[in-house]
Short mmCIF file of C-alpha atoms in Angstrom, two decimals:
data_model
loop_
_atom_site.label_atom_id
_atom_site.label_comp_id
_atom_site.label_asym_id
_atom_site.label_seq_id
_atom_site.Cartn_x
_atom_site.Cartn_y
_atom_site.Cartn_z
CA MET A 181 -150.42 -85.34 -92.01
CA THR A 182 -148.57 -86.59 -88.96
CA ASP A 183 -150.95 -88.29 -86.53
CA LEU A 184 -150.70 -86.26 -83.33
CA SER A 185 -153.91 -87.47 -81.73
CA HIS A 186 -151.94 -89.33 -79.03
CA ALA A 187 -149.26 -86.65 -78.60
CA PRO A 188 -149.16 -84.43 -75.50
CA ARG A 189 -151.39 -81.40 -75.79
CA TYR A 190 -148.46 -78.96 -75.93
CA VAL A 191 -147.04 -80.84 -78.95
CA GLN A 192 -150.39 -80.58 -80.71
CA ILE A 193 -150.52 -76.84 -80.05
CA GLU A 194 -146.90 -76.43 -81.13
CA HIS A 195 -147.71 -78.11 -84.48
CA ALA A 196 -150.81 -75.97 -84.96
CA LEU A 197 -148.68 -72.87 -84.37
CA ARG A 198 -145.97 -74.12 -86.78
CA ARG A 199 -148.55 -74.44 -89.56
CA ARG A 200 -149.82 -70.96 -88.83
CA ILE A 201 -146.28 -69.48 -88.80
CA ALA A 202 -145.43 -71.21 -92.07
CA ARG A 203 -148.28 -69.31 -93.75
CA ALA A 204 -147.67 -66.00 -91.95
CA SER A 205 -145.33 -63.18 -92.95
CA ALA A 206 -142.21 -62.11 -91.07
CA GLY A 207 -143.14 -59.67 -88.31
CA ASP A 208 -146.80 -60.78 -88.04
CA ALA A 209 -148.02 -60.66 -84.45
CA LEU A 210 -149.00 -63.97 -82.80
CA PRO A 211 -151.91 -64.16 -80.35
CA SER A 212 -151.08 -63.44 -76.71
CA GLU A 213 -150.70 -66.29 -74.21
CA SER A 214 -154.17 -65.62 -72.83
CA GLU A 215 -155.67 -65.69 -76.33
CA LEU A 216 -153.89 -68.98 -77.09
CA CYS A 217 -155.15 -70.44 -73.78
CA ARG A 218 -158.72 -69.58 -74.79
CA GLU A 219 -158.28 -70.74 -78.40
CA PHE A 220 -156.85 -74.14 -77.49
CA GLY A 221 -158.66 -74.54 -74.18
CA ALA A 222 -155.26 -75.12 -72.53
CA SER A 223 -153.46 -73.92 -69.44
CA ARG A 224 -150.89 -71.15 -69.56
CA MET A 225 -148.15 -73.70 -68.75
CA THR A 226 -149.17 -75.84 -71.73
CA VAL A 227 -149.19 -72.85 -74.10
CA ARG A 228 -145.77 -71.76 -72.81
CA ALA A 229 -144.37 -75.25 -73.41
CA ALA A 230 -145.77 -75.15 -76.95
CA MET A 231 -144.15 -71.80 -77.66
CA ALA A 232 -140.78 -72.58 -76.01
CA ARG A 233 -139.35 -74.66 -78.87
CA LEU A 234 -140.60 -72.24 -81.51
CA VAL A 235 -138.71 -69.46 -79.72
CA ASP A 236 -135.59 -71.65 -79.31
CA GLU A 237 -135.61 -72.53 -83.02
CA GLY A 238 -135.83 -68.87 -83.94
CA LEU A 239 -139.27 -69.21 -85.56
CA VAL A 240 -140.83 -66.85 -83.04
CA HIS A 241 -139.33 -63.64 -81.74
CA ARG A 242 -140.45 -62.32 -78.33
CA GLN A 243 -140.40 -58.63 -77.52
CA ALA A 244 -140.73 -57.73 -73.86
CA GLY A 245 -143.99 -55.90 -73.22
CA ARG A 246 -145.07 -56.12 -76.87
CA GLY A 247 -145.79 -59.80 -77.50
CA SER A 248 -144.62 -62.56 -79.85
CA PHE A 249 -143.98 -62.17 -83.56
CA VAL A 250 -143.16 -64.37 -86.53
CA ALA A 251 -139.37 -64.12 -86.81
CA GLU A 252 -137.79 -62.19 -89.65
CA ALA A 253 -135.82 -65.14 -90.96
CA PRO A 254 -136.95 -68.71 -91.64
CA PRO A 255 -135.15 -71.64 -89.96
CA ALA A 256 -131.90 -72.63 -91.61
CA ARG A 257 -130.67 -75.98 -92.96
CA ARG A 258 -127.00 -76.80 -92.55
CA ALA A 259 -125.53 -76.73 -96.04
CA ASP A 260 -122.53 -78.77 -94.93
CA LEU A 261 -124.59 -81.86 -94.10
CA LEU A 262 -126.39 -84.01 -96.64
CA VAL A 263 -129.93 -83.88 -95.35
CA GLY A 264 -132.88 -84.51 -97.62
CA PHE A 265 -135.70 -81.99 -97.78
CA GLY A 266 -138.14 -84.39 -96.15
CA ALA A 267 -135.85 -85.25 -93.25
CA GLU A 268 -135.06 -81.58 -92.66
CA MET A 269 -138.74 -80.61 -92.61
CA ARG A 270 -139.55 -83.44 -90.19
CA ARG A 271 -136.70 -82.22 -87.95
CA GLN A 272 -138.42 -78.83 -87.91
CA GLY A 273 -141.64 -80.58 -86.93
CA ARG A 274 -143.27 -79.96 -90.30
CA VAL A 275 -144.95 -82.41 -92.64
CA PRO A 276 -143.06 -82.68 -95.96
CA GLY A 277 -144.67 -83.53 -99.29
CA SER A 278 -144.40 -83.01 -103.03
CA ARG A 279 -146.63 -81.64 -105.79
CA GLU A 280 -146.56 -81.49 -109.56
CA VAL A 281 -144.26 -84.50 -109.75
CA ALA A 282 -142.94 -85.25 -113.26
CA VAL A 283 -140.61 -88.20 -113.91
CA ARG A 284 -139.00 -88.77 -117.31
CA LEU A 285 -136.34 -91.05 -118.78
CA ARG A 286 -134.57 -88.97 -121.43
CA ARG A 287 -131.26 -88.06 -123.06
CA ALA A 288 -128.87 -86.15 -120.74
CA ALA A 289 -128.39 -82.44 -121.40
CA GLU A 290 -124.75 -81.43 -121.80
CA GLU A 291 -124.39 -80.03 -118.29
CA GLU A 292 -126.14 -83.05 -116.75
CA ALA A 293 -123.81 -85.49 -118.52
CA HIS A 294 -120.83 -83.42 -117.38
CA ARG A 295 -121.94 -83.25 -113.73
CA LEU A 296 -122.84 -86.95 -113.56
CA ARG A 297 -119.71 -87.92 -115.54
CA LEU A 298 -121.79 -89.71 -118.17
CA GLY A 299 -121.10 -90.09 -121.88
CA ARG A 300 -122.72 -87.76 -124.39
CA GLU A 301 -125.44 -90.14 -125.49
CA ALA A 302 -126.29 -91.24 -121.96
CA SER A 303 -129.81 -91.27 -120.62
CA VAL A 304 -130.91 -89.85 -117.28
CA VAL A 305 -133.93 -90.14 -114.99
CA SER A 306 -135.29 -86.62 -114.52
CA VAL A 307 -137.47 -85.89 -111.50
CA ARG A 308 -139.17 -82.51 -111.12
CA ARG A 309 -141.11 -81.76 -107.95
CA VAL A 310 -142.46 -78.86 -105.95
CA ARG A 311 -141.51 -79.51 -102.33
CA VAL A 312 -144.04 -78.48 -99.72
CA ALA A 313 -144.05 -78.35 -95.90
CA ASP A 314 -147.38 -78.32 -94.06
CA GLY A 315 -148.96 -77.62 -97.45
CA VAL A 316 -146.84 -74.47 -98.10
CA PRO A 317 -144.61 -74.63 -101.20
CA ILE A 318 -140.95 -74.19 -100.24
CA ALA A 319 -138.85 -75.28 -103.23
CA TRP A 320 -138.92 -76.10 -106.92
CA GLU A 321 -136.58 -79.04 -107.42
CA HIS A 322 -135.14 -80.77 -110.46
CA ALA A 323 -133.03 -83.88 -109.88
CA VAL A 324 -131.33 -86.05 -112.49
CA PHE A 325 -129.89 -89.52 -111.98
CA PRO A 326 -127.95 -91.86 -114.28
CA GLY A 327 -130.37 -93.75 -116.54
CA ALA A 328 -129.31 -97.02 -114.87
CA LEU A 329 -131.47 -95.90 -111.94
CA SER A 330 -134.68 -96.02 -113.93
CA GLY A 331 -136.11 -98.07 -111.02
CA LEU A 332 -136.57 -94.72 -109.27
CA ALA A 333 -139.58 -94.12 -111.44
CA GLU A 334 -141.38 -96.77 -109.36
CA THR A 335 -140.91 -94.71 -106.16
CA ASP A 336 -143.81 -92.91 -104.47
CA LEU A 337 -142.32 -89.45 -105.03
CA VAL A 338 -145.25 -87.60 -103.52
CA HIS A 339 -144.82 -89.08 -100.04
CA GLY A 340 -141.60 -91.10 -100.23
CA SER A 341 -137.93 -90.22 -100.06
CA LEU A 342 -135.74 -90.43 -103.15
CA HIS A 343 -132.71 -91.02 -100.95
CA GLU A 344 -134.37 -93.99 -99.27
CA ALA A 345 -135.26 -95.34 -102.72
CA LEU A 346 -131.61 -94.99 -103.82
CA VAL A 347 -130.42 -96.91 -100.77
CA LYS A 348 -132.89 -99.73 -101.60
CA LEU A 349 -131.35 -99.85 -105.09
CA GLY A 350 -127.89 -100.25 -103.46
CA PHE A 351 -126.64 -96.68 -103.93
CA VAL A 352 -125.94 -94.78 -100.71
CA PRO A 353 -125.80 -90.98 -100.99
CA THR A 354 -122.57 -90.27 -99.15
CA ALA A 355 -120.97 -86.90 -99.85
CA GLY A 356 -120.91 -84.15 -102.40
CA ARG A 357 -120.59 -80.47 -103.16
CA SER A 358 -123.10 -77.69 -103.55
CA TRP A 359 -122.97 -74.37 -105.33
CA ILE A 360 -125.20 -71.64 -103.98
CA THR A 361 -126.53 -68.61 -105.80
CA ALA A 362 -129.65 -66.48 -106.12
CA ALA A 363 -132.23 -65.84 -108.83
CA VAL A 364 -135.57 -64.10 -109.24
CA ALA A 365 -138.80 -66.05 -109.77
CA ASP A 366 -140.09 -66.16 -113.33
CA GLU A 367 -143.84 -66.58 -113.97
CA GLU A 368 -143.73 -70.38 -113.76
CA ARG A 369 -141.61 -70.58 -110.58
CA ALA A 370 -143.75 -67.85 -109.00
CA ARG A 371 -146.91 -69.83 -109.78
CA VAL A 372 -145.74 -73.13 -108.29
CA LEU A 373 -144.10 -71.48 -105.27
CA GLU A 374 -147.07 -69.15 -104.69
CA VAL A 375 -144.85 -66.04 -104.52
CA PRO A 376 -145.06 -62.83 -106.59
CA PRO A 377 -143.07 -62.95 -109.89
CA GLY A 378 -139.69 -61.28 -109.31
CA SER A 379 -139.39 -62.63 -105.77
CA ALA A 380 -135.95 -63.70 -104.55
CA LEU A 381 -135.06 -67.39 -104.84
CA LEU A 382 -132.14 -69.12 -103.12
CA VAL A 383 -130.69 -71.54 -105.66
CA GLU A 384 -128.70 -74.60 -104.63
CA GLU A 385 -127.04 -77.00 -107.05
CA ARG A 386 -125.83 -80.27 -105.59
CA VAL A 387 -123.81 -83.14 -106.96
CA ILE A 388 -124.10 -86.14 -104.64
CA ASP A 389 -121.76 -89.11 -104.84
CA ASP A 390 -122.50 -92.67 -103.81
CA GLN A 391 -120.45 -94.82 -101.44
CA ASP A 392 -117.88 -95.41 -104.22
CA GLY A 393 -117.49 -91.72 -105.08
CA THR A 394 -119.50 -92.08 -108.30
CA PRO A 395 -121.90 -89.20 -109.06
CA LEU A 396 -125.41 -90.37 -108.21
CA GLU A 397 -127.51 -87.25 -108.40
CA PHE A 398 -127.37 -83.70 -109.78
CA THR A 399 -130.07 -81.51 -108.31
CA ARG A 400 -131.02 -77.89 -108.73
CA SER A 401 -133.34 -76.50 -106.03
CA ALA A 402 -134.89 -73.02 -106.02
CA TYR A 403 -136.20 -72.08 -102.56
CA ALA A 404 -138.59 -69.22 -101.84
CA ALA A 405 -136.05 -67.03 -100.01
CA ASP A 406 -138.42 -65.95 -97.25
CA ARG A 407 -139.26 -69.60 -96.41
CA TYR A 408 -135.84 -71.24 -96.38
CA ARG A 409 -132.25 -70.45 -95.41
CA LEU A 410 -128.98 -72.27 -95.45
CA SER A 411 -126.43 -72.16 -92.68
CA VAL A 412 -122.73 -73.09 -92.76
CA GLY A 413 -120.12 -73.37 -90.04
CA PHE A 414 -116.69 -72.17 -91.16
CA HIS A 415 -113.20 -71.93 -89.83
CA VAL A 416 -110.20 -69.89 -90.77
CA ASP A 417 -108.45 -70.88 -93.97
CA ARG A 418 -104.92 -71.74 -92.88
CA PRO A 419 -102.57 -72.41 -95.78
CA GLY A 420 -102.93 -76.03 -96.83
CA SER A 421 -106.12 -76.62 -94.87
CA GLY A 422 -108.31 -76.79 -97.94
CA ARG A 423 -108.30 -76.80 -101.68
CA ALA A 424 -110.29 -74.46 -103.85
CA PRO A 425 -113.38 -76.05 -105.38
CA ALA A 426 -113.49 -76.84 -109.07
CA MET B 252 -103.60 -52.67 -109.75
CA THR B 253 -101.28 -55.65 -109.45
CA ASP B 254 -97.95 -54.91 -111.10
CA LEU B 255 -97.59 -57.57 -113.76
CA SER B 256 -94.89 -55.85 -115.81
CA HIS B 257 -92.35 -58.50 -114.77
CA ALA B 258 -94.75 -61.46 -114.92
CA PRO B 259 -94.51 -64.03 -117.72
CA ARG B 260 -96.38 -62.99 -120.85
CA TYR B 261 -99.05 -65.71 -120.43
CA VAL B 262 -99.86 -64.41 -116.92
CA GLN B 263 -100.30 -60.89 -118.31
CA ILE B 264 -102.66 -62.19 -120.99
CA GLU B 265 -104.53 -64.32 -118.44
CA HIS B 266 -105.13 -61.23 -116.28
CA ALA B 267 -106.25 -59.17 -119.27
CA LEU B 268 -108.76 -61.91 -120.13
CA ARG B 269 -109.96 -62.12 -116.50
CA ARG B 270 -110.78 -58.42 -116.52
CA ARG B 271 -112.62 -58.82 -119.81
CA ILE B 272 -114.58 -61.85 -118.53
CA ALA B 273 -115.52 -60.01 -115.31
CA ARG B 274 -117.28 -57.35 -117.41
CA ALA B 275 -118.80 -59.77 -119.95
CA SER B 276 -122.09 -61.63 -119.74
CA ALA B 277 -122.51 -65.37 -119.37
CA GLY B 278 -122.41 -67.00 -122.78
CA ASP B 279 -120.51 -64.18 -124.52
CA ALA B 280 -118.08 -65.52 -127.13
CA LEU B 281 -114.37 -64.97 -126.52
CA PRO B 282 -111.99 -64.27 -129.43
CA SER B 283 -110.50 -67.32 -131.14
CA GLU B 284 -106.93 -68.40 -130.41
CA SER B 285 -105.73 -66.82 -133.67
CA GLU B 286 -107.45 -63.54 -132.83
CA LEU B 287 -105.90 -63.55 -129.33
CA CYS B 288 -102.44 -64.27 -130.85
CA ARG B 289 -102.82 -61.22 -133.09
CA GLU B 290 -104.27 -59.00 -130.35
CA PHE B 291 -101.54 -59.74 -127.81
CA GLY B 292 -98.70 -60.32 -130.30
CA ALA B 293 -98.15 -63.72 -128.67
CA SER B 294 -97.56 -67.27 -129.81
CA ARG B 295 -100.36 -69.85 -129.85
CA MET B 296 -98.64 -71.72 -126.99
CA THR B 297 -98.62 -68.56 -124.85
CA VAL B 298 -102.30 -67.88 -125.55
CA ARG B 299 -103.17 -71.50 -124.71
CA ALA B 300 -101.29 -71.26 -121.41
CA ALA B 301 -103.18 -68.05 -120.59
CA MET B 302 -106.52 -69.73 -121.31
CA ALA B 303 -105.77 -73.01 -119.52
CA ARG B 304 -106.32 -71.79 -115.97
CA LEU B 305 -109.46 -69.85 -116.92
CA VAL B 306 -110.90 -73.09 -118.32
CA ASP B 307 -109.77 -75.08 -115.26
CA GLU B 308 -111.39 -72.58 -112.92
CA GLY B 309 -114.63 -72.76 -114.82
CA LEU B 310 -114.54 -69.14 -115.94
CA VAL B 311 -114.37 -70.16 -119.59
CA HIS B 312 -116.35 -72.90 -121.24
CA ARG B 313 -114.97 -74.49 -124.43
CA GLN B 314 -117.25 -76.00 -127.04
CA ALA B 315 -115.58 -78.22 -129.60
CA GLY B 316 -115.75 -76.67 -133.07
CA ARG B 317 -117.56 -73.57 -131.81
CA GLY B 318 -115.01 -71.68 -129.69
CA SER B 319 -114.70 -70.39 -126.14
CA PHE B 320 -117.42 -68.69 -124.15
CA VAL B 321 -117.80 -66.90 -120.85
CA ALA B 322 -119.11 -69.59 -118.48
CA GLU B 323 -122.65 -69.48 -117.22
CA ALA B 324 -121.68 -69.30 -113.56
CA PRO B 325 -119.13 -67.14 -111.75
CA PRO B 326 -116.33 -68.75 -109.72
CA ALA B 327 -117.36 -69.92 -106.27
CA ARG B 328 -115.96 -69.20 -102.82
CA ARG B 329 -115.99 -71.99 -100.26
CA ALA B 330 -118.55 -70.99 -97.65
CA ASP B 331 -117.06 -73.42 -95.13
CA LEU B 332 -113.74 -71.61 -94.93
CA LEU B 333 -113.22 -68.17 -93.46
CA VAL B 334 -111.66 -66.31 -96.35
CA GLY B 335 -111.86 -62.57 -96.67
CA PHE B 336 -113.17 -60.97 -99.84
CA GLY B 337 -109.77 -59.53 -100.70
CA ALA B 338 -107.91 -62.82 -100.23
CA GLU B 339 -110.53 -64.68 -102.28
CA MET B 340 -110.32 -62.22 -105.14
CA ARG B 341 -106.52 -62.38 -105.16
CA ARG B 342 -106.77 -66.19 -105.26
CA GLN B 343 -108.87 -65.77 -108.39
CA GLY B 344 -106.18 -63.52 -109.83
CA ARG B 345 -108.31 -60.41 -109.48
CA VAL B 346 -107.49 -57.09 -107.84
CA PRO B 347 -109.78 -56.40 -104.84
CA GLY B 348 -110.76 -52.96 -103.63
CA SER B 349 -113.51 -51.00 -101.90
CA ARG B 350 -115.68 -47.99 -102.71
CA GLU B 351 -118.08 -45.77 -100.86
CA VAL B 352 -116.51 -46.63 -97.51
CA ALA B 353 -118.39 -45.30 -94.48
CA VAL B 354 -117.13 -45.93 -90.93
CA ARG B 355 -119.17 -44.90 -87.88
CA LEU B 356 -118.99 -45.44 -84.15
CA ARG B 357 -122.60 -45.64 -82.94
CA ARG B 358 -125.10 -47.37 -80.66
CA ALA B 359 -125.69 -51.07 -81.54
CA ALA B 360 -129.01 -51.97 -83.14
CA GLU B 361 -130.92 -54.72 -81.32
CA GLU B 362 -129.90 -57.50 -83.75
CA GLU B 363 -126.27 -56.34 -83.75
CA ALA B 364 -126.07 -56.39 -79.93
CA HIS B 365 -127.67 -59.86 -79.95
CA ARG B 366 -125.28 -61.28 -82.57
CA LEU B 367 -122.16 -59.78 -80.96
CA ARG B 368 -123.40 -60.69 -77.43
CA LEU B 369 -123.16 -57.06 -76.29
CA GLY B 370 -125.32 -55.21 -73.80
CA ARG B 371 -128.22 -53.06 -74.97
CA GLU B 372 -126.43 -49.74 -74.62
CA ALA B 373 -123.22 -50.99 -76.24
CA SER B 374 -121.53 -49.14 -79.07
CA VAL B 375 -120.29 -50.72 -82.30
CA VAL B 376 -117.96 -49.78 -85.12
CA SER B 377 -120.00 -49.93 -88.33
CA VAL B 378 -118.17 -50.32 -91.64
CA ARG B 379 -120.07 -50.14 -94.92
CA ARG B 380 -118.25 -50.80 -98.16
CA VAL B 381 -118.88 -51.72 -101.75
CA ARG B 382 -116.41 -54.46 -102.61
CA VAL B 383 -114.98 -54.44 -106.11
CA ALA B 384 -112.76 -56.79 -108.11
CA ASP B 385 -110.86 -55.42 -111.10
CA GLY B 386 -113.06 -52.34 -110.79
CA VAL B 387 -116.32 -54.33 -111.08
CA PRO B 388 -118.65 -54.06 -108.04
CA ILE B 389 -119.29 -57.50 -106.53
CA ALA B 390 -120.80 -56.98 -103.08
CA TRP B 391 -122.40 -54.49 -100.77
CA GLU B 392 -121.06 -55.19 -97.30
CA HIS B 393 -121.97 -53.99 -93.82
CA ALA B 394 -119.77 -55.15 -90.95
CA VAL B 395 -120.15 -54.28 -87.27
CA PHE B 396 -117.57 -54.81 -84.54
CA PRO B 397 -117.67 -54.26 -80.76
CA GLY B 398 -117.03 -50.58 -79.97
CA ALA B 399 -113.80 -51.55 -78.17
CA LEU B 400 -112.33 -52.02 -81.66
CA SER B 401 -112.66 -48.35 -82.56
CA GLY B 402 -109.01 -48.56 -83.66
CA LEU B 403 -110.37 -50.16 -86.87
CA ALA B 404 -111.41 -46.68 -87.99
CA GLU B 405 -107.70 -45.94 -88.54
CA THR B 406 -107.41 -48.76 -91.11
CA ASP B 407 -107.05 -48.06 -94.82
CA LEU B 408 -110.35 -49.72 -95.72
CA VAL B 409 -110.12 -48.91 -99.41
CA HIS B 410 -106.97 -50.97 -100.00
CA GLY B 411 -106.36 -52.75 -96.70
CA SER B 412 -107.80 -55.84 -95.07
CA LEU B 413 -110.09 -55.57 -92.04
CA HIS B 414 -109.02 -59.03 -90.93
CA GLU B 415 -105.34 -58.05 -90.98
CA ALA B 416 -106.22 -54.94 -88.99
CA LEU B 417 -108.05 -57.10 -86.42
CA VAL B 418 -105.02 -59.37 -86.05
CA LYS B 419 -102.81 -56.31 -85.44
CA LEU B 420 -105.21 -55.30 -82.65
CA GLY B 421 -104.77 -58.77 -81.10
CA PHE B 422 -108.05 -60.35 -82.27
CA VAL B 423 -107.69 -63.31 -84.62
CA PRO B 424 -110.78 -64.21 -86.68
CA THR B 425 -110.95 -67.95 -86.06
CA ALA B 426 -114.30 -69.55 -86.78
CA GLY B 427 -117.97 -68.74 -87.11
CA ARG B 428 -121.29 -69.44 -88.76
CA SER B 429 -123.01 -68.01 -91.79
CA TRP B 430 -126.65 -67.87 -92.83
CA ILE B 431 -127.32 -67.70 -96.54
CA THR B 432 -130.38 -66.38 -98.28
CA ALA B 433 -131.41 -64.35 -101.32
CA ALA B 434 -132.92 -60.94 -101.94
CA VAL B 435 -133.67 -58.59 -104.83
CA ALA B 436 -131.74 -55.36 -105.35
CA ASP B 437 -133.53 -52.18 -104.27
CA GLU B 438 -132.66 -48.87 -106.02
CA GLU B 439 -129.71 -48.11 -103.74
CA ARG B 440 -128.13 -51.61 -103.92
CA ALA B 441 -128.70 -51.65 -107.68
CA ARG B 442 -126.93 -48.31 -108.04
CA VAL B 443 -123.82 -49.26 -106.06
CA LEU B 444 -123.61 -52.76 -107.58
CA GLU B 445 -124.30 -51.48 -111.12
CA VAL B 446 -127.07 -54.01 -111.73
CA PRO B 447 -130.70 -53.39 -112.73
CA PRO B 448 -133.10 -52.86 -109.80
CA GLY B 449 -134.84 -56.15 -109.03
CA SER B 450 -131.73 -58.23 -109.81
CA ALA B 451 -131.01 -61.27 -107.68
CA LEU B 452 -128.63 -60.85 -104.74
CA LEU B 453 -126.99 -63.65 -102.77
CA VAL B 454 -127.07 -62.58 -99.12
CA GLU B 455 -124.62 -63.95 -96.56
CA GLU B 456 -124.70 -63.11 -92.86
CA ARG B 457 -121.64 -64.08 -90.88
CA VAL B 458 -120.79 -64.03 -87.20
CA ILE B 459 -117.05 -64.46 -86.73
CA ASP B 460 -115.50 -65.35 -83.39
CA ASP B 461 -111.99 -64.55 -82.21
CA GLN B 462 -109.41 -67.00 -80.83
CA ASP B 463 -111.30 -67.07 -77.49
CA GLY B 464 -114.70 -67.76 -79.06
CA THR B 465 -115.91 -64.20 -78.45
CA PRO B 466 -117.95 -62.67 -81.29
CA LEU B 467 -115.72 -60.25 -83.17
CA GLU B 468 -117.68 -59.33 -86.27
CA PHE B 469 -121.23 -59.49 -87.63
CA THR B 470 -121.33 -58.93 -91.36
CA ARG B 471 -124.09 -58.85 -93.94
CA SER B 472 -122.93 -59.12 -97.56
CA ALA B 473 -125.15 -58.84 -100.62
CA TYR B 474 -123.44 -60.19 -103.74
CA ALA B 475 -124.57 -59.55 -107.31
CA ALA B 476 -125.71 -63.13 -107.98
CA ASP B 477 -124.26 -63.30 -111.49
CA ARG B 478 -120.79 -62.26 -110.22
CA TYR B 479 -120.38 -64.43 -107.13
CA ARG B 480 -121.24 -67.91 -105.90
CA LEU B 481 -120.70 -69.89 -102.75
CA SER B 482 -119.70 -73.53 -102.66
CA VAL B 483 -119.94 -76.03 -99.80
CA GLY B 484 -118.68 -79.57 -99.41
CA PHE B 485 -121.12 -81.78 -97.50
CA HIS B 486 -121.33 -85.28 -96.15
CA VAL B 487 -124.17 -87.49 -95.09
CA ASP B 488 -125.85 -86.61 -91.80
CA ARG B 489 -125.43 -89.76 -89.72
CA PRO B 490 -127.28 -89.61 -86.42
CA GLY B 491 -125.11 -87.82 -83.89
CA SER B 492 -122.68 -86.50 -86.50
CA GLY B 493 -123.84 -82.94 -86.18
CA ARG B 494 -126.15 -80.68 -84.29
CA ALA B 495 -128.72 -78.43 -85.84
CA PRO B 496 -127.70 -74.79 -86.02
CA ALA B 497 -129.29 -72.24 -83.74
#
């Protein structure tokens, strides 16, 4: 957990509320300002400061005369920037982590070899993890890397960042392309994500290239749809302004 | 339907195969080259030319010694460009259309007023459509526009383009932001999309601004996940290179 013992009181309260919201359902009522003042032994000004950023970020929805509620939609990550799960969760003020980590060096499956532009007999490092934020499972993730990066297996994948480990090995994740679709949770995904089987999953496949344009990583992430969203800025497609993706 | 009677033979065959693929399931085998030559009364070169673009686009997956198969994933639309459904389908060589069109002028719901930056008592034009490609339902779509655009109700929304109609009214869709999530099909969505209830839907919400940066359209689209994908190019998030979305 992030050490907040020296942080201002409103930041501590904000983090406590974030953890509560992460475990709540959309539309759940939050305690009133007076109740929060009593609960945290804080002034009304401090409680308001704690709530302000949650409202700004769209995590909390205020209804005049009715109170504050957990917003319908979870915060969104920009899909057009390469941001790791951990960095994104920290940006949202949440503590990222991983569970059920499984690392294997094995032969590439056909699609993996194709996406990483490897030969048929090539080996890959396969990393499966369940990504959590403040202890709540958010995503099931399966990443594969060229076998030459077997040094990744030495990384602390529960607490550490794969992208930081890649940079230490001399490979800088630089750009890429994602494909976004949806799926429903099978028994196994439902179990690890702690959602009912048949729940909606947002599925993101990413191929990330290094600083030389060589494929470095092929990752498939399945996010619990009510805990994660993607966001994209777009502009009008004038002729010649962009090529269709492969 | 697109009139292809004067198109080269290979284009006619390509379109016939596209319609077949749109109705097939991922992994279904396609006829062999010899079978296609017999079926269409065409040379092997013509059949190969017809297949080439389908393979390039990722609609068809070739396996050496085994034949050709309907690819696992549908073609993807770039989420970072503003392309209408109709234009995207035509780019893929498919014939777009709409079904079950319902247009209403009514009071804005709270979220609609918020997204379009309208007052509480404002009216909106609501347009619901089921979008089809080559007769196959792809998306359920609900678009709302400021009530001042009531002229939209005069548009031929079965065959015509809403975006072209907006331009004629003097409002040019220029840029915007989308939020992407997933859902499962309820009975009504399943019926109109011709998928089993509980199927995965890719859900895209878009706010589109006009040439002056004024919100012009708020649209929620639910795509049958096995018939539609989104794709996004991304680059590394260097500090200061981008702001977090609202």
